[in-house]
Short mmCIF file of N, CA, C and O in Angstrom, two decimals:
data_model
loop_
_atom_site.label_atom_id
_atom_site.label_comp_id
_atom_site.label_asym_id
_atom_site.label_seq_id
_atom_site.Cartn_x
_atom_site.Cartn_y
_atom_site.Cartn_z
N PHE S 1 85.65 -19.42 54.68
CA PHE S 1 85.04 -20.43 54.93
C PHE S 1 83.94 -20.09 55.27
O PHE S 1 82.67 -21.05 55.27
N VAL S 2 83.59 -19.31 56.87
CA VAL S 2 82.22 -19.22 57.22
C VAL S 2 81.51 -18.26 56.50
O VAL S 2 80.15 -18.47 56.41
N ILE S 3 82.41 -17.16 55.65
CA ILE S 3 81.68 -16.35 54.43
C ILE S 3 80.26 -17.54 53.18
O ILE S 3 79.43 -17.33 52.83
N ALA S 4 81.50 -18.39 53.06
CA ALA S 4 81.05 -19.35 52.01
C ALA S 4 80.19 -20.52 52.28
O ALA S 4 79.11 -20.64 52.00
N THR S 5 79.80 -21.00 53.64
CA THR S 5 79.19 -21.49 54.06
C THR S 5 77.88 -21.10 54.16
O THR S 5 76.63 -21.16 54.35
N LEU S 6 77.86 -19.64 54.80
CA LEU S 6 77.01 -18.83 54.81
C LEU S 6 75.75 -18.46 53.73
O LEU S 6 74.75 -18.75 53.71
N GLU S 7 76.84 -18.29 52.53
CA GLU S 7 76.02 -17.48 51.20
C GLU S 7 75.68 -19.15 51.03
O GLU S 7 74.67 -19.40 50.24
N GLN S 8 76.06 -20.36 51.17
CA GLN S 8 75.69 -22.01 50.96
C GLN S 8 74.27 -21.73 51.30
O GLN S 8 73.68 -22.52 50.75
N LYS S 9 74.25 -21.54 52.70
CA LYS S 9 72.87 -21.66 53.30
C LYS S 9 71.59 -20.84 53.00
O LYS S 9 70.94 -21.08 52.83
N THR S 10 72.17 -19.76 52.54
CA THR S 10 71.04 -18.36 51.86
C THR S 10 70.71 -18.76 50.86
O THR S 10 69.45 -18.72 50.32
N MET S 11 71.63 -19.13 49.78
CA MET S 11 70.97 -20.21 48.29
C MET S 11 70.27 -21.14 48.66
O MET S 11 68.84 -21.21 48.06
N ALA S 12 70.66 -21.74 49.67
CA ALA S 12 69.88 -23.21 49.85
C ALA S 12 68.40 -22.64 50.29
O ALA S 12 67.29 -23.27 49.86
N SER S 13 68.46 -21.46 51.10
CA SER S 13 67.25 -21.21 51.56
C SER S 13 66.32 -20.78 50.56
O SER S 13 64.56 -20.72 50.51
N PHE S 14 66.60 -20.24 49.08
CA PHE S 14 66.03 -19.98 48.59
C PHE S 14 65.45 -20.69 47.54
O PHE S 14 64.16 -20.52 46.69
N VAL S 15 65.89 -22.13 47.67
CA VAL S 15 65.72 -23.13 46.59
C VAL S 15 64.80 -23.42 47.25
O VAL S 15 63.70 -23.81 46.65
N ALA S 16 64.67 -23.77 48.60
CA ALA S 16 63.34 -24.22 49.63
C ALA S 16 62.41 -23.13 49.58
O ALA S 16 61.38 -24.14 49.25
N GLU S 17 62.29 -22.26 49.68
CA GLU S 17 61.32 -20.98 49.40
C GLU S 17 60.93 -21.49 47.99
O GLU S 17 59.82 -21.28 47.85
N ASN S 18 61.77 -21.48 47.06
CA ASN S 18 60.78 -21.38 45.83
C ASN S 18 60.08 -22.90 45.46
O ASN S 18 58.69 -23.19 45.01
N ILE S 19 60.61 -23.62 45.59
CA ILE S 19 59.75 -24.78 45.84
C ILE S 19 58.67 -24.55 47.14
O ILE S 19 57.32 -25.23 46.36
N PHE S 20 58.48 -24.17 47.69
CA PHE S 20 57.29 -24.34 48.25
C PHE S 20 56.25 -23.40 48.49
O PHE S 20 55.30 -23.66 48.16
N VAL S 21 56.82 -22.11 47.55
CA VAL S 21 56.16 -21.62 47.03
C VAL S 21 54.83 -21.82 46.39
O VAL S 21 53.77 -21.55 45.81
N GLN S 22 55.84 -22.58 45.06
CA GLN S 22 55.20 -23.75 44.19
C GLN S 22 54.17 -24.71 44.69
O GLN S 22 52.85 -24.40 43.90
N THR S 23 54.57 -25.81 45.45
CA THR S 23 53.59 -26.34 46.44
C THR S 23 52.82 -26.01 47.13
O THR S 23 51.62 -26.71 47.09
N PHE S 24 52.95 -24.61 47.77
CA PHE S 24 51.73 -24.26 48.69
C PHE S 24 50.65 -23.49 47.56
O PHE S 24 49.35 -23.31 48.32
N SER S 25 51.15 -22.44 46.26
CA SER S 25 49.99 -22.22 45.62
C SER S 25 48.73 -23.30 45.01
O SER S 25 47.66 -22.51 44.75
N PHE S 26 49.70 -24.37 44.69
CA PHE S 26 49.05 -25.64 43.59
C PHE S 26 48.20 -27.08 44.60
O PHE S 26 49.54 -27.43 44.48
N ASN S 27 47.48 -27.22 44.77
CA ASN S 27 46.62 -28.20 45.45
C ASN S 27 47.84 -29.43 44.90
O ASN S 27 47.73 -30.22 45.39
N ASP S 28 47.78 -29.27 43.36
CA ASP S 28 48.41 -30.40 42.61
C ASP S 28 49.53 -30.61 42.74
O ASP S 28 50.26 -31.37 41.92
N GLU S 29 50.12 -29.74 43.33
CA GLU S 29 52.07 -29.97 43.97
C GLU S 29 51.94 -30.85 45.09
O GLU S 29 53.05 -31.00 45.62
N LEU S 30 50.81 -31.34 45.79
CA LEU S 30 50.94 -32.12 47.13
C LEU S 30 51.50 -33.06 46.76
O LEU S 30 50.74 -34.15 46.82
N TYR S 31 52.62 -33.48 46.73
CA TYR S 31 53.43 -34.98 45.86
C TYR S 31 54.96 -35.08 46.56
O TYR S 31 55.39 -34.13 46.51
N TYR S 32 55.32 -36.03 46.63
CA TYR S 32 56.72 -36.00 46.84
C TYR S 32 57.60 -35.57 45.55
O TYR S 32 57.18 -36.19 44.90
N ALA S 33 58.49 -35.52 45.49
CA ALA S 33 59.68 -35.01 44.14
C ALA S 33 60.54 -34.48 44.94
O ALA S 33 61.27 -34.35 45.58
N THR S 34 61.70 -34.95 43.84
CA THR S 34 63.08 -34.14 43.95
C THR S 34 63.16 -33.58 42.81
O THR S 34 62.30 -33.76 41.56
N GLY S 35 64.68 -32.82 43.31
CA GLY S 35 64.84 -32.09 41.87
C GLY S 35 66.30 -31.39 41.86
O GLY S 35 67.12 -31.51 42.83
N THR S 36 66.59 -30.75 41.23
CA THR S 36 67.80 -30.16 41.44
C THR S 36 67.62 -28.44 40.42
O THR S 36 66.54 -28.30 39.39
N GLN S 37 68.24 -27.75 41.70
CA GLN S 37 67.76 -25.74 41.05
C GLN S 37 68.83 -25.02 40.97
O GLN S 37 70.08 -25.46 41.67
N SER S 38 69.27 -23.94 40.06
CA SER S 38 71.01 -23.33 40.11
C SER S 38 70.59 -22.49 41.19
O SER S 38 69.39 -21.70 41.21
N GLN S 39 71.23 -21.82 41.49
CA GLN S 39 71.33 -20.38 42.46
C GLN S 39 73.01 -20.08 41.83
O GLN S 39 73.89 -20.94 42.35
N ARG S 40 72.76 -18.81 41.72
CA ARG S 40 74.68 -18.45 41.55
C ARG S 40 75.60 -19.30 40.81
O ARG S 40 76.87 -19.49 41.34
N GLY S 41 75.06 -20.41 40.02
CA GLY S 41 75.79 -20.81 39.48
C GLY S 41 76.49 -22.15 40.14
O GLY S 41 77.18 -23.22 40.00
N LEU S 42 75.52 -22.35 41.20
CA LEU S 42 75.56 -23.99 41.83
C LEU S 42 74.56 -24.48 41.52
O LEU S 42 73.34 -23.79 42.13
N PHE S 43 74.83 -25.67 42.27
CA PHE S 43 73.80 -26.47 42.12
C PHE S 43 73.19 -27.09 43.17
O PHE S 43 73.88 -27.80 44.23
N TYR S 44 71.99 -27.01 43.41
CA TYR S 44 71.57 -27.53 45.23
C TYR S 44 70.26 -28.48 44.26
O TYR S 44 69.52 -28.77 43.75
N GLN S 45 70.39 -30.09 45.24
CA GLN S 45 69.58 -31.00 45.37
C GLN S 45 68.05 -30.60 46.37
O GLN S 45 68.83 -30.24 47.32
N TRP S 46 66.89 -31.14 45.95
CA TRP S 46 66.27 -30.84 46.91
C TRP S 46 65.14 -32.23 46.75
O TRP S 46 65.04 -32.78 45.62
N GLU S 47 64.66 -32.08 47.86
CA GLU S 47 63.39 -33.33 48.25
C GLU S 47 62.28 -32.64 49.01
O GLU S 47 62.29 -32.18 50.05
N LYS S 48 61.11 -32.68 48.45
CA LYS S 48 60.25 -32.40 48.96
C LYS S 48 58.95 -33.31 49.49
O LYS S 48 58.84 -34.24 48.01
N LYS S 49 58.58 -33.62 50.63
CA LYS S 49 57.89 -34.79 51.19
C LYS S 49 56.77 -34.52 51.80
O LYS S 49 56.65 -32.95 52.37
N VAL S 50 55.68 -34.27 51.18
CA VAL S 50 54.24 -34.11 51.90
C VAL S 50 53.22 -35.16 52.49
O VAL S 50 53.30 -36.59 52.53
N LEU S 51 52.76 -35.07 53.72
CA LEU S 51 52.65 -36.12 54.91
C LEU S 51 51.06 -35.23 55.60
O LEU S 51 50.86 -34.00 55.44
N PHE S 52 50.08 -35.91 54.69
CA PHE S 52 48.51 -35.98 55.04
C PHE S 52 48.02 -36.16 56.38
O PHE S 52 47.95 -37.18 56.72
N GLU S 53 47.94 -35.16 57.56
CA GLU S 53 46.75 -35.45 58.34
C GLU S 53 46.01 -36.31 58.45
O GLU S 53 45.13 -36.52 56.94
N GLN S 54 45.56 -37.01 58.89
CA GLN S 54 44.81 -38.08 58.92
C GLN S 54 42.99 -37.67 58.74
O GLN S 54 42.40 -38.15 58.27
N ASP S 55 42.58 -36.57 59.28
CA ASP S 55 41.58 -35.86 59.02
C ASP S 55 41.25 -35.33 57.69
O ASP S 55 40.62 -35.30 56.86
N GLY S 56 42.81 -35.19 56.78
CA GLY S 56 42.57 -35.10 55.31
C GLY S 56 42.37 -33.52 55.25
O GLY S 56 42.14 -33.10 54.50
N LYS S 57 42.66 -32.78 55.83
CA LYS S 57 42.32 -31.33 56.05
C LYS S 57 43.18 -30.19 55.91
O LYS S 57 43.32 -28.99 56.04
N SER S 58 44.80 -31.22 56.48
CA SER S 58 45.51 -30.34 55.74
C SER S 58 47.02 -31.14 55.83
O SER S 58 47.14 -32.23 55.71
N ALA S 59 47.97 -30.40 55.70
CA ALA S 59 49.44 -31.26 54.58
C ALA S 59 50.59 -31.04 55.87
O ALA S 59 50.40 -29.45 55.13
N GLN S 60 51.26 -31.30 55.95
CA GLN S 60 52.09 -31.09 56.18
C GLN S 60 53.44 -31.17 55.03
O GLN S 60 53.54 -32.08 54.37
N ILE S 61 54.38 -29.76 54.83
CA ILE S 61 55.05 -29.51 53.65
C ILE S 61 56.55 -29.88 54.27
O ILE S 61 56.58 -28.78 55.16
N ASN S 62 57.22 -30.89 53.84
CA ASN S 62 58.90 -30.83 54.60
C ASN S 62 60.28 -30.61 52.99
O ASN S 62 59.31 -31.71 51.91
N ILE S 63 60.68 -30.00 53.44
CA ILE S 63 61.58 -29.86 52.27
C ILE S 63 63.26 -30.02 52.77
O ILE S 63 63.09 -28.86 53.76
N ALA S 64 63.95 -30.24 52.07
CA ALA S 64 65.50 -30.70 52.42
C ALA S 64 66.09 -30.45 51.37
O ALA S 64 66.23 -30.78 50.46
N ILE S 65 67.31 -29.46 51.72
CA ILE S 65 68.15 -29.10 50.13
C ILE S 65 69.69 -29.42 50.87
O ILE S 65 70.02 -29.62 51.78
N SER S 66 70.26 -29.86 49.64
CA SER S 66 71.84 -31.00 49.76
C SER S 66 72.41 -30.35 48.39
O SER S 66 72.15 -29.67 47.41
N SER S 67 73.70 -30.16 48.91
CA SER S 67 74.90 -29.50 47.75
C SER S 67 76.03 -30.12 47.99
O SER S 67 76.81 -30.16 49.04
N ASN S 68 76.76 -30.28 47.15
CA ASN S 68 78.10 -30.79 46.81
C ASN S 68 78.55 -31.93 47.90
O ASN S 68 79.38 -32.11 48.63
N GLY S 69 77.01 -32.87 48.28
CA GLY S 69 77.57 -34.21 48.70
C GLY S 69 76.90 -33.95 50.46
O GLY S 69 77.24 -34.80 51.50
N ILE S 70 77.01 -32.63 50.57
CA ILE S 70 76.29 -32.08 51.96
C ILE S 70 75.05 -32.32 52.02
O ILE S 70 74.25 -31.40 51.36
N GLU S 71 74.12 -32.71 53.18
CA GLU S 71 72.96 -33.41 53.12
C GLU S 71 72.39 -32.05 54.22
O GLU S 71 72.72 -32.07 55.04
N ASP S 72 71.02 -32.17 53.86
CA ASP S 72 70.42 -30.99 54.78
C ASP S 72 71.11 -29.91 55.11
O ASP S 72 70.90 -29.30 56.40
N ILE S 73 71.27 -28.73 54.12
CA ILE S 73 72.01 -27.78 54.12
C ILE S 73 71.13 -26.62 55.49
O ILE S 73 71.33 -26.05 55.59
N TYR S 74 69.87 -26.72 54.39
CA TYR S 74 68.66 -26.46 54.70
C TYR S 74 67.60 -27.07 54.83
O TYR S 74 67.37 -27.96 54.09
N GLN S 75 66.43 -26.75 56.01
CA GLN S 75 65.35 -27.91 56.22
C GLN S 75 64.23 -26.29 56.12
O GLN S 75 64.21 -25.98 56.75
N LEU S 76 62.96 -26.96 55.66
CA LEU S 76 61.79 -25.80 55.51
C LEU S 76 60.44 -26.74 55.80
O LEU S 76 60.42 -27.97 55.29
N THR S 77 59.64 -26.67 56.99
CA THR S 77 58.73 -27.34 56.83
C THR S 77 57.84 -26.61 57.52
O THR S 77 57.48 -25.15 57.78
N SER S 78 56.57 -26.80 56.90
CA SER S 78 55.40 -26.01 56.87
C SER S 78 54.14 -26.43 56.79
O SER S 78 54.12 -27.99 56.22
N TYR S 79 53.11 -26.05 57.33
CA TYR S 79 51.47 -26.77 56.95
C TYR S 79 50.72 -25.73 55.93
O TYR S 79 50.54 -24.88 55.76
N LYS S 80 49.61 -26.91 55.13
CA LYS S 80 48.71 -25.97 54.52
C LYS S 80 47.26 -26.60 54.69
O LYS S 80 47.59 -27.99 54.44
N VAL S 81 46.55 -25.57 54.64
CA VAL S 81 45.22 -26.49 55.12
C VAL S 81 44.43 -26.43 53.66
O VAL S 81 44.52 -25.78 52.81
N LEU S 82 43.95 -27.82 53.62
CA LEU S 82 43.07 -27.81 52.61
C LEU S 82 41.47 -27.51 52.67
O LEU S 82 40.86 -27.77 53.66
N GLN S 83 41.00 -27.03 51.96
CA GLN S 83 39.80 -27.12 51.57
C GLN S 83 38.65 -28.22 50.84
O GLN S 83 39.39 -28.79 49.64
#
């Protein structure tokens, strides 16, 4: 059970990182979105929230991953400086 949980969290982190790289690389990806991605035959649901700072010079990117009814298996938060 522990190994399965560790593997699930690792695969969920890959999903979050994939979504993050895409969002961070392109300014036109800075919006709320949800979706599903497969890793090693398991499906993971993701939710991306983008919060813009009041000065408009940066954005906080929050990504939450769920799978098999388990919410927030993995969460990733980062910032992007906008030009």
